Structures are given as C-alpha cells and as structure tokens.
Coordinates of C-alpha atoms in Angstrom, one line a residue:
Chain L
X1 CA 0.0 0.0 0.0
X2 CA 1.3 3.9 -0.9
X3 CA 1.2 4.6 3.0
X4 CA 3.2 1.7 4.0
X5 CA 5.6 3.0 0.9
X6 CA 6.1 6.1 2.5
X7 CA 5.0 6.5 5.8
X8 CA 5.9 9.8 7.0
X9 CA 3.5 11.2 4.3
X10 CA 5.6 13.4 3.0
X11 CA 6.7 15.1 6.6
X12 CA 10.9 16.2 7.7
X13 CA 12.3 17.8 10.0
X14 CA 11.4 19.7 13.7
X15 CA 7.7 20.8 14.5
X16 CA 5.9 22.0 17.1
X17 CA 2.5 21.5 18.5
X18 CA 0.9 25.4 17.4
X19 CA -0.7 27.0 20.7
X20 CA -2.5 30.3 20.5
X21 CA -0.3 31.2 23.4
X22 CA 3.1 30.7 21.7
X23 CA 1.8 31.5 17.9
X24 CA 4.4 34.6 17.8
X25 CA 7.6 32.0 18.3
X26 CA 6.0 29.2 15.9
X27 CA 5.7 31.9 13.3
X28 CA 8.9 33.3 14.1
X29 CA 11.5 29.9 13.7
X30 CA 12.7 29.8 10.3
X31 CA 13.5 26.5 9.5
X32 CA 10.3 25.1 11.0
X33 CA 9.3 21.4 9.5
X34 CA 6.0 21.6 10.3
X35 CA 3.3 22.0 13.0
X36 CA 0.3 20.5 14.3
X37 CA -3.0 22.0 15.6
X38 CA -6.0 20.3 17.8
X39 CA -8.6 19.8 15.2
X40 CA -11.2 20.5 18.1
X41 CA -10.0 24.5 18.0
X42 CA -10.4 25.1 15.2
X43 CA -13.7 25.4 12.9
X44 CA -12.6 24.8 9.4
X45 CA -16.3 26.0 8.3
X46 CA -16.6 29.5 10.0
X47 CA -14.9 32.3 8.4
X48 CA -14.6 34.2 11.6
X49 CA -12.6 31.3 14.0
X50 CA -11.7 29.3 11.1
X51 CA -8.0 28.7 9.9
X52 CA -6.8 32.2 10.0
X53 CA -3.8 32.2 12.7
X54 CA -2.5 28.9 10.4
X55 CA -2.7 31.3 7.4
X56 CA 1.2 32.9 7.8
X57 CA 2.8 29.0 8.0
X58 CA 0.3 27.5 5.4
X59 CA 1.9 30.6 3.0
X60 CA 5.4 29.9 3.8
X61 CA 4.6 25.9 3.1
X62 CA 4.8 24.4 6.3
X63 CA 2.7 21.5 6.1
X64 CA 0.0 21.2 9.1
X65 CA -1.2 18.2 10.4
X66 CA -5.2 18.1 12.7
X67 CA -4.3 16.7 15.5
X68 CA -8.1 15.4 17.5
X69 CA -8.3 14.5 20.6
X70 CA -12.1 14.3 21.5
X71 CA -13.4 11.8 18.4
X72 CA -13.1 8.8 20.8
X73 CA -11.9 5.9 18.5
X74 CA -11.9 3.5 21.3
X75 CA -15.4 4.4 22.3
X76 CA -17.2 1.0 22.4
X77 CA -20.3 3.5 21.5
X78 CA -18.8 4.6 18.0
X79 CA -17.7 7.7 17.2
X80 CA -20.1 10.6 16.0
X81 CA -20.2 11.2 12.6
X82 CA -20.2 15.2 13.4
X83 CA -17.0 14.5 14.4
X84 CA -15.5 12.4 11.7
X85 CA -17.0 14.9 9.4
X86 CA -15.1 17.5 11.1
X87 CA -11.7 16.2 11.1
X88 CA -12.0 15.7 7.7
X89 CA -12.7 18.7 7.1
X90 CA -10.0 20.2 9.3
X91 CA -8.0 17.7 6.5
X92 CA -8.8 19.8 3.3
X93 CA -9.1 23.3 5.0
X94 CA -5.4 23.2 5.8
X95 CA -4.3 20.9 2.5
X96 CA -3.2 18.3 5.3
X97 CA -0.4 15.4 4.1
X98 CA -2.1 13.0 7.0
X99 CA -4.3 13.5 10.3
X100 CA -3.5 12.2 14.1
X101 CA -5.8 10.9 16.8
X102 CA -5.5 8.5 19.7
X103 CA -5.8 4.8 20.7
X104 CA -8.0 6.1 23.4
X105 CA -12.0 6.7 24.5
X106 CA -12.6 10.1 25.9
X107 CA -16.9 9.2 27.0
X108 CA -19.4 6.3 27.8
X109 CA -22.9 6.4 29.4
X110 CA -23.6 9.8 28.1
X111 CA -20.4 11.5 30.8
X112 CA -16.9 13.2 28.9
X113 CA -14.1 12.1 30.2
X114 CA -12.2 15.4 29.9
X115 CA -9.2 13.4 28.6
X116 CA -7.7 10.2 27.1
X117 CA -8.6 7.6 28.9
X118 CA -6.7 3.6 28.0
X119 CA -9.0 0.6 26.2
X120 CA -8.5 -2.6 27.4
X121 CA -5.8 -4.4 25.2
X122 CA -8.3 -7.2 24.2
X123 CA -9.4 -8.6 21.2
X124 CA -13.4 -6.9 21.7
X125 CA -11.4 -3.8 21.8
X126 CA -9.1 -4.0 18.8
X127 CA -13.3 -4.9 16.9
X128 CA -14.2 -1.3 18.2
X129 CA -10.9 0.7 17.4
X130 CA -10.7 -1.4 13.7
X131 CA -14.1 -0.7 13.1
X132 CA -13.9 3.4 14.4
X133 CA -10.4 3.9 12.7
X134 CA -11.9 2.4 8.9
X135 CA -15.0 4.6 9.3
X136 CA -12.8 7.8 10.1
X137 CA -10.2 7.0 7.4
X138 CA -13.3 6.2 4.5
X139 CA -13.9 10.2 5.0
X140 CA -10.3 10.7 4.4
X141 CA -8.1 11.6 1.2
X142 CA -4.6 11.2 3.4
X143 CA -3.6 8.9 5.9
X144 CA -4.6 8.8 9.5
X145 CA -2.0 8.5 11.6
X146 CA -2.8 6.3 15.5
X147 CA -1.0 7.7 19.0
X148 CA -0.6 5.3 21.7
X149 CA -1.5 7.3 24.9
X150 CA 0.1 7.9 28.2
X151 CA -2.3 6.4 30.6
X152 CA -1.9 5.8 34.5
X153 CA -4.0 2.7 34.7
X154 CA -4.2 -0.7 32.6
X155 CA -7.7 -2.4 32.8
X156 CA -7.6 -5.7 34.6
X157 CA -8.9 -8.0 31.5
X158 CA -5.6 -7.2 29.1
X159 CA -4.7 -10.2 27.0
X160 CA -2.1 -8.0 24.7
X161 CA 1.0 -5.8 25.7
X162 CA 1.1 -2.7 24.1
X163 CA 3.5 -3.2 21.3
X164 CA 1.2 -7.0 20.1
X165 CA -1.8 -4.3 20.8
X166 CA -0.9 -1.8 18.2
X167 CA 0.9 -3.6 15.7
X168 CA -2.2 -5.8 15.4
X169 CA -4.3 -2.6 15.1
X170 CA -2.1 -1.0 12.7
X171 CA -1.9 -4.3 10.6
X172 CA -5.7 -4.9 10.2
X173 CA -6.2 -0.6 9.6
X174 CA -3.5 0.1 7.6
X175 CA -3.0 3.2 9.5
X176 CA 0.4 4.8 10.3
X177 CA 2.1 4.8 14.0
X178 CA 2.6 8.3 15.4
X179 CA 5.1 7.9 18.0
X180 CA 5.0 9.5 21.5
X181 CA 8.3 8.9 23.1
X182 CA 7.2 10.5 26.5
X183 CA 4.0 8.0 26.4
X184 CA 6.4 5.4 25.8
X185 CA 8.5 6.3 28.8
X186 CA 5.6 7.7 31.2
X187 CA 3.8 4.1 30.5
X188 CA 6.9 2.1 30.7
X189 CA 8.4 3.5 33.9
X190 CA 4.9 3.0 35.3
X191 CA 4.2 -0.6 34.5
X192 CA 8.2 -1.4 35.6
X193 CA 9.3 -2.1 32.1
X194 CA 12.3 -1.0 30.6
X195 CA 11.9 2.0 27.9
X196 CA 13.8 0.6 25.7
X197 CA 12.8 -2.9 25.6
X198 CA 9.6 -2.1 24.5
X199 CA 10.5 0.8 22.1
X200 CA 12.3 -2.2 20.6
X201 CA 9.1 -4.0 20.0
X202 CA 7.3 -1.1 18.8
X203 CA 6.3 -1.2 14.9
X204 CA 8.9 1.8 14.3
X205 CA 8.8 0.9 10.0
X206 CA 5.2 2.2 10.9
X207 CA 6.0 5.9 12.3
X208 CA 4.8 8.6 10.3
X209 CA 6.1 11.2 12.9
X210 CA 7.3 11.2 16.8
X211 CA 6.1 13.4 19.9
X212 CA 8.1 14.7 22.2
X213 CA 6.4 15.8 25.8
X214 CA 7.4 17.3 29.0
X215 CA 6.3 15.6 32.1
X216 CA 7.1 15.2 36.1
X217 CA 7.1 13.0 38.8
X218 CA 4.1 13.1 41.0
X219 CA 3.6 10.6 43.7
X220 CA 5.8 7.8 42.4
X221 CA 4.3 7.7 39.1
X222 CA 5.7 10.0 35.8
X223 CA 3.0 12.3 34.5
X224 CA 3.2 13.0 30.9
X225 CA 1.8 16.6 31.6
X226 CA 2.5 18.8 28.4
X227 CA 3.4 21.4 31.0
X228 CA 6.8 20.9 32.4
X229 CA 10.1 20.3 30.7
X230 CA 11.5 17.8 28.6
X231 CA 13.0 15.2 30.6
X232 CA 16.6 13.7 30.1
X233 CA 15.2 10.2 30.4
X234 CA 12.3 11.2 27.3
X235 CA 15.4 12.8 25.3
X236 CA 17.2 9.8 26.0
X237 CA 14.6 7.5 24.9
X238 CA 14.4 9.6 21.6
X239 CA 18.3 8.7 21.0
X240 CA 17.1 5.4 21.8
X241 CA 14.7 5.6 18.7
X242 CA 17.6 6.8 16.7
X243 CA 19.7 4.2 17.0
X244 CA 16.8 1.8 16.0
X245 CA 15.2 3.8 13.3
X246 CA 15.9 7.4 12.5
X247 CA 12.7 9.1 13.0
X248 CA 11.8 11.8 9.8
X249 CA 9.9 14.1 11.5
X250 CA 10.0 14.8 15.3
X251 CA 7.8 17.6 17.1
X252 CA 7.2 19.4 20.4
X253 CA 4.2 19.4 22.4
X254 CA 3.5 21.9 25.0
X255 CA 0.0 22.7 26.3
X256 CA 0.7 25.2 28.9
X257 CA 2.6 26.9 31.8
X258 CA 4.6 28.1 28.6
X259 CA 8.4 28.9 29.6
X260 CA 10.3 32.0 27.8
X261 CA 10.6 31.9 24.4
X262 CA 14.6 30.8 25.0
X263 CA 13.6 27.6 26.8
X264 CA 11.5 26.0 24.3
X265 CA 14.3 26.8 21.3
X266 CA 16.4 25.5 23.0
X267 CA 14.1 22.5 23.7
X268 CA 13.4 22.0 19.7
X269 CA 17.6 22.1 19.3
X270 CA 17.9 19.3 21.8
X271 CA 15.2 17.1 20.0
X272 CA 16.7 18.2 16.7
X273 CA 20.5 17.3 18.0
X274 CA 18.8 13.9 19.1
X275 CA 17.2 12.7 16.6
X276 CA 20.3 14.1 14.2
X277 CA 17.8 16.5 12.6
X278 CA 18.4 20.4 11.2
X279 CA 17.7 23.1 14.0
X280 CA 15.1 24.5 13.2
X281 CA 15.2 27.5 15.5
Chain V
X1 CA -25.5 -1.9 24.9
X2 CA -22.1 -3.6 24.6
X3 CA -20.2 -5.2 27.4
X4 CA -17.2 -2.9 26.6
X5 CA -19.5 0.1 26.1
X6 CA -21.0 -0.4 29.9
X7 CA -17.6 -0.8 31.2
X8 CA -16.2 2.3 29.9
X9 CA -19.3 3.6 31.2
X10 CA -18.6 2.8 34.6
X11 CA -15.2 3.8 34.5
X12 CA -16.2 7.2 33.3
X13 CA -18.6 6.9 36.2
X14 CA -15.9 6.2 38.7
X15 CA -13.3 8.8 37.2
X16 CA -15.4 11.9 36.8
X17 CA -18.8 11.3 38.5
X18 CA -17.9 10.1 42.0
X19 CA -18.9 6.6 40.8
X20 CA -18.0 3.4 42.2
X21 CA -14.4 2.1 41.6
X22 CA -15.0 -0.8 38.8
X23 CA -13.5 -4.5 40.1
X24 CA -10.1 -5.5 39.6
X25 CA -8.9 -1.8 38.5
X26 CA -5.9 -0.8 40.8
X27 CA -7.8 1.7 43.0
X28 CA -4.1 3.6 43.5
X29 CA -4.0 4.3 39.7
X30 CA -7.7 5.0 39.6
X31 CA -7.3 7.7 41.8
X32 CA -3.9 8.8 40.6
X33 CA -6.1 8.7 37.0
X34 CA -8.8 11.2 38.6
X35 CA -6.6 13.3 39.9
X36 CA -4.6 14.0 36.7
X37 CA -7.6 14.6 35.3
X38 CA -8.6 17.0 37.8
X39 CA -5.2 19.1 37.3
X40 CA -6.7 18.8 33.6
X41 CA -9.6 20.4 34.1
X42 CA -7.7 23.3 36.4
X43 CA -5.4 24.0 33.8
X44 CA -7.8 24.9 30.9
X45 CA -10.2 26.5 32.8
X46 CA -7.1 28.8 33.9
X47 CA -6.9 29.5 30.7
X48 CA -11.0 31.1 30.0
X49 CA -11.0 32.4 34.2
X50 CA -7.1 33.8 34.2
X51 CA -7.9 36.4 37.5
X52 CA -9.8 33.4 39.0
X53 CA -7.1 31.1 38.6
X54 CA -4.1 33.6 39.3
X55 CA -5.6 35.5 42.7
X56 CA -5.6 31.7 44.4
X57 CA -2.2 31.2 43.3
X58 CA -0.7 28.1 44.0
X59 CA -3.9 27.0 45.9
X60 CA -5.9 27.1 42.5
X61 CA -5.7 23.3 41.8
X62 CA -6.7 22.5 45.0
X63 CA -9.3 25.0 45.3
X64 CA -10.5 24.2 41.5
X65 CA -10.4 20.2 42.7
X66 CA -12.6 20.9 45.9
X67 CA -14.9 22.3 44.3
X68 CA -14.9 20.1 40.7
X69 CA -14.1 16.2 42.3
X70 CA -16.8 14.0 41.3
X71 CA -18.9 16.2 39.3
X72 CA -18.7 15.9 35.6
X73 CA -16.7 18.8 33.5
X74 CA -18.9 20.9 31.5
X75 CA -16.0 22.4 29.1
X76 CA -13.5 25.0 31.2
X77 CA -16.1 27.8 30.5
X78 CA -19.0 26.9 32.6
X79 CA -16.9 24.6 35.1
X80 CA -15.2 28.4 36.0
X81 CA -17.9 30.4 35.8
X82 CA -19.5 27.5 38.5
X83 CA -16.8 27.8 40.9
X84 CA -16.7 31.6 40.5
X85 CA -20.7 31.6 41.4
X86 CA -19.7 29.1 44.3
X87 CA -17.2 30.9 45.7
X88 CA -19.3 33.9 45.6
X89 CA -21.8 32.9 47.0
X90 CA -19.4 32.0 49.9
X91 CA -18.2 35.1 50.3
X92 CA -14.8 34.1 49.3
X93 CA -14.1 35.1 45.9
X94 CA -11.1 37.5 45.6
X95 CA -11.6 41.0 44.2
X96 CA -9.7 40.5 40.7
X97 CA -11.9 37.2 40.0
X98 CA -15.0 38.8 41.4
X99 CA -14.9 41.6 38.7
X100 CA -14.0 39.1 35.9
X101 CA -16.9 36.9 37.0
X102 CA -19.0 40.7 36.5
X103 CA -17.3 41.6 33.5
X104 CA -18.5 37.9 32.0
X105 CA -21.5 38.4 33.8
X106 CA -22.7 42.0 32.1
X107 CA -22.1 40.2 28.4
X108 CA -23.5 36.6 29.1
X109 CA -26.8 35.1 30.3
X110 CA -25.2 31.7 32.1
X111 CA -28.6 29.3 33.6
X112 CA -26.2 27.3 35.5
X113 CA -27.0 24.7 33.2
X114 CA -26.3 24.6 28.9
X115 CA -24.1 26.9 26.8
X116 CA -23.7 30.5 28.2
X117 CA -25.6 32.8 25.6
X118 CA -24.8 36.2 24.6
X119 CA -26.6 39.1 25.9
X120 CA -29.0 41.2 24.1
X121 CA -28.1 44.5 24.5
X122 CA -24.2 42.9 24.1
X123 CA -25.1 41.0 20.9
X124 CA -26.8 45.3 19.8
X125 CA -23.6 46.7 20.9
X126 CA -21.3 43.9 18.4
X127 CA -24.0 44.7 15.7
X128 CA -24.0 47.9 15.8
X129 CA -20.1 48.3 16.3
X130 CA -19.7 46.1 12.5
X131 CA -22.4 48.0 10.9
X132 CA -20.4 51.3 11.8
X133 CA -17.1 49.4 10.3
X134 CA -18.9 48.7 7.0
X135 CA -20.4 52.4 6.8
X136 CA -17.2 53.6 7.5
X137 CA -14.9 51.6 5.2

C-alpha cells in the first residue's frame, strides 16, 4: 500500500505542537518542518474562527497536520459522525499530508471524560478501534495517523501488551504509527518495564512522525503533563529511537505553563540534535 | 448496549462522576487517573478564568479540585464560571476574580445549566459596532 511505501506522508524535519499562546515564536523559527493544531480548535467552516492564525505557516509551506483528541476511536459507542465529518474537514481546509488521533476513548454512558482515557488491550477492543479507525479514514483523502497514549492505569482483562496491541491494530487498519516517546516512557516506567525494551518491540517501520512531551514526577508515578520540561530520560529514549530507526519528523508538544521563548528553542535544538535533525530555531 | 461500552461507562462513572471504583482496577492508579484529570480540568479553565485562577495562586488546583471532584466537567467555560458563582456565593471570591466573573456576567446570560448565551443588548452593541465598520470603510 502507498502509506506503507512512504510512511511519514511526506513530513521532515522539527515541528511544534501550534498553541494560540506561543503563535508569535512558531511563526517566528525559520527552519520550522511543520506544526500540528488540535482539530477541536479550530472550525474549518466559519470564516470568523476558522484557519486564519494557520494562514502565515500555510503561506510559507509548512505542512500542518489536525491533530483530534475528542473523536473517541476507542469508544465501544462509535464515534459521532459530526466529528469524523469535522476532522476531515479540518483535513482539506489546511491541505493536510495525513491527520493524528489517539488509541484512546474520551466518554461512555452519556459522561466526557475530559481526557484520554486507555482501552482494554483485548481482542473486543481491537473490533471497536478497527471498526472506528476504517470509518474515520473512508472520510479521508490522506492517511490517518494512530497515537498510543500515556495512561496511569491498565484495565484488569488485558490479553495483549502494548507493542502485540498496536501492531495488530495498525496491521488490520493500515493506519500509520505516530510515536510518542514521552508516552512510551511515562507508560513504561509506570508498569516497571524497561523504555527501551519495549521501544524495541514497537512497529517503528510504521511511524509517520514522533512526539516529544514534558512531564514530572508526581507521587511515584511520571506524569506526561505537556506542561513541564522535557526530561533527560524522554530525550534519552528519543536517542534510543535513533539508534533503531531514524525518525523523519520529530515535534514538540507543549500545552501550557509556557516557559520563555529561550527555553523551548532551545528544547526544539535538543530534540533536533537527538534525533540528528536540522535546528530549526 | 455492549459489554465494553457499559464498562467504559462505569469507569467514566468512577473517574469523573464520584462513581464506584469498577473491580479489579488498581484503586491507587484510579485515583492517581482522577486526579490528573482534575489538574486537567484546572489547567484549561485557567486559561478562560485567568484572575480566577491567578488570585488563588498556588492553591488554584486544590481550590478548583474541591470544588470540581466528582462532578462531571462541562468544558472549562462553565466549570469556572460554577466555581466563581460558588465561591461567591461564599463570600470568598477575591476581588480581581470577582470583577472578571462581573465583566462575564454584564455580556453573558449563564442558567447554570447549557451553553452561556450572549446578551442582548451585548449581541446590539457587536451589531452595531460592525455596521459602523462597514459604513465607515
């Protein structure tokens, strides 16, 4: 299949997760790769909210990738076709190479989680997430890309690890594997498994692109919070990755408690010196 | 409904409605799970309440998760302005959160319940103010 040809869709380099709050510093890096936005803040139909703040990075040719996090495709309930429409429309308002959601349900019973919450690795679950993923991708013209999620609990009726998990569900959807080193770590140190061990297992020939998330400590568990710094075990992890299978594209994400603009440049030249990338900055 | 779709129910239920904890979950990580998703919650509605959030300093997660454990989040918007109303109603709602609560207050009709909805005489005042723009243009 074309996807499996060329599975980072066309995307190089550094990116960034774009925030309204750091817009002026996406705008102003130079050799930026590309960027991603949550599809869910944007409104590709309304003039007034619309694309507008993407218009300065679509015009310079920085590719920009929807990134959902509310359409649910582990919801055992289906996902709402207001929402796939959406997405895919987020798709052809910014001339997206490939859209990103998660391995994740976000409701049930009527009640929003608020976040990503972790299916159970079992075969009823891979039927829900195979049947969600096809349904969003036959409204698509690019490829969807899947992110494993950080999650702080595993659900007691698990008959797959993660790695078996995904590269079951990436084999019977034919979707591509977008990376999240910090979930990798943040669910690794949790469950007492080595990082690496299961990076290794990972299906990296699938990766379309990689995250890269700050997180801390809270309690004895690692919290992959989007609002702290990088860790040197995460930028570790992501030499790691390296080693195995140079990633093409590599991004940022950082949702809040924004540093100065000095801290996160120099947190895009670390993940570009990592992963043996172009500084973007 | 389907087996799975019940049991993410209830775990919904447990996380974010003061439900039950489901059997054989780790009740440590379901609670670690809730919490994070409180400090969720307390970060984006920082983000729509700024004065709320910043005049409790570094009580606001605490304060925010007093108020917001085991109710269902209804999008940052209205889970501020319900903590605002609560706090005022208190008598403990400090003077820089107080006016933002006002300033919302003056342009929005909130129910307590559904989407805020503009106010008339503020929805006027916007018409008016574009009208001008396209006379004067």
């Amino acid at each position: 299949m074309a996807a499996a040809a060329d599975p980072a869709a066309g995307l190089a380099g550094v990116g960034i997760g774009w925030r309204p709050e750091i817009a002026g510093l996406v705008d102003g890096l130079p050799g930026l790769g590309f960027c991603e936005i949550v599809a869910e803040s944007i409104a590709p139909a309304a003039s007034s909210r619309g694309v507008t703040p993407l218009r300065g990075l679509r015009d310079r040719g920085v590719p920009v990738i929807p990134h959902g996090v509310r359409l649910g495709l582990g919801d055992a309930g289906g996902v709402d076709a207001g929402r796939v429409a959406h997405l895919a429309a987020c798709a052809v308002a910014v001339d997206a190479p490939l859209v990103s959601e998660h391995v994740a349900f976000v409701r049930g019973g009527g009640r929003e989680a608020g976040h990503l919450l972790p299916v159970p690795r079992s075969r009823e679950a891979l039927d829900v997430l195979t049947r969600n993923v096809r349904r969003m991708q036959a409204e698509l013209d690019v490829p969807l890309a899947l992110e494993p999620i950080a999650a702080l609990l595993d659900w007691p009726d698990d008959e797959l690890d993660e790695p078996d998990f995904l590269t079951e569900l990436l084999d019977r959807t034919g979707a591509l594997l977008l990376l999240d080193v910090a979930n990798t770590y943040a669910n690794a140190i949790n469950r007492g498994q080595d990082p690496a061990a299961v990076l290794d297992r990972m299906p990296l020939d699938r990766v379309a692109y990689v995250h890269v998330a700050g997180g801390a400590e809270h309690d004895g568990l690692y919290h992959d919070t989007h609002t702290d710094p990088v860790p040197d075990p995460v930028l570790r992890l992501l030499d790691e990755l390296r080693d195995r299978a140079r990633p093409p594209a590599v991004m940022l994400e950082r949702d809040g408690r924004f540093p100065p603009a000095a801290e996160l440049r120099a947190e895009l030249d670390a993940i570009a010196d990592g992963t043996g990338l172009a500084r973007v900055t | 409904m389907s087996d799975l779709a019940a049991r993410q129910a209830a775990l919904v239920e447990a996380l974010v409605a003061g439900g039950p904890d489901p059997a054989g979950f780790d009740p440590a990580r379901l609670d670690a799970t809730r919490k994070a998703l409180l400090r969720k919650r307390a970060g984006e509605t920082a983000k729509h309440w700024p004065l709320l959030a910043a005049s409790h300093g570094n009580r606001w997660r605490a304060t925010f998760a007093a108020h917001a454990a085991g109710h269902e989040g209804h999008g940052a918007l209205r889970d501020g302005w319900d903590l605002a109303r609560a706090l005022r109603a208190a008598g403990t709602l400090p003077t820089g959160a107080a006016r933002e609560l006002a300033d919302r207050e003056a342009g929005w009709h909130y129910g307590g319940a559904g989407a805020p909805r503009r106010r008339l005489r503020a929805r006027v005042r916007t018409l008016a103010a574009s009208a001008r723009r396209r006379l004067l243009d």
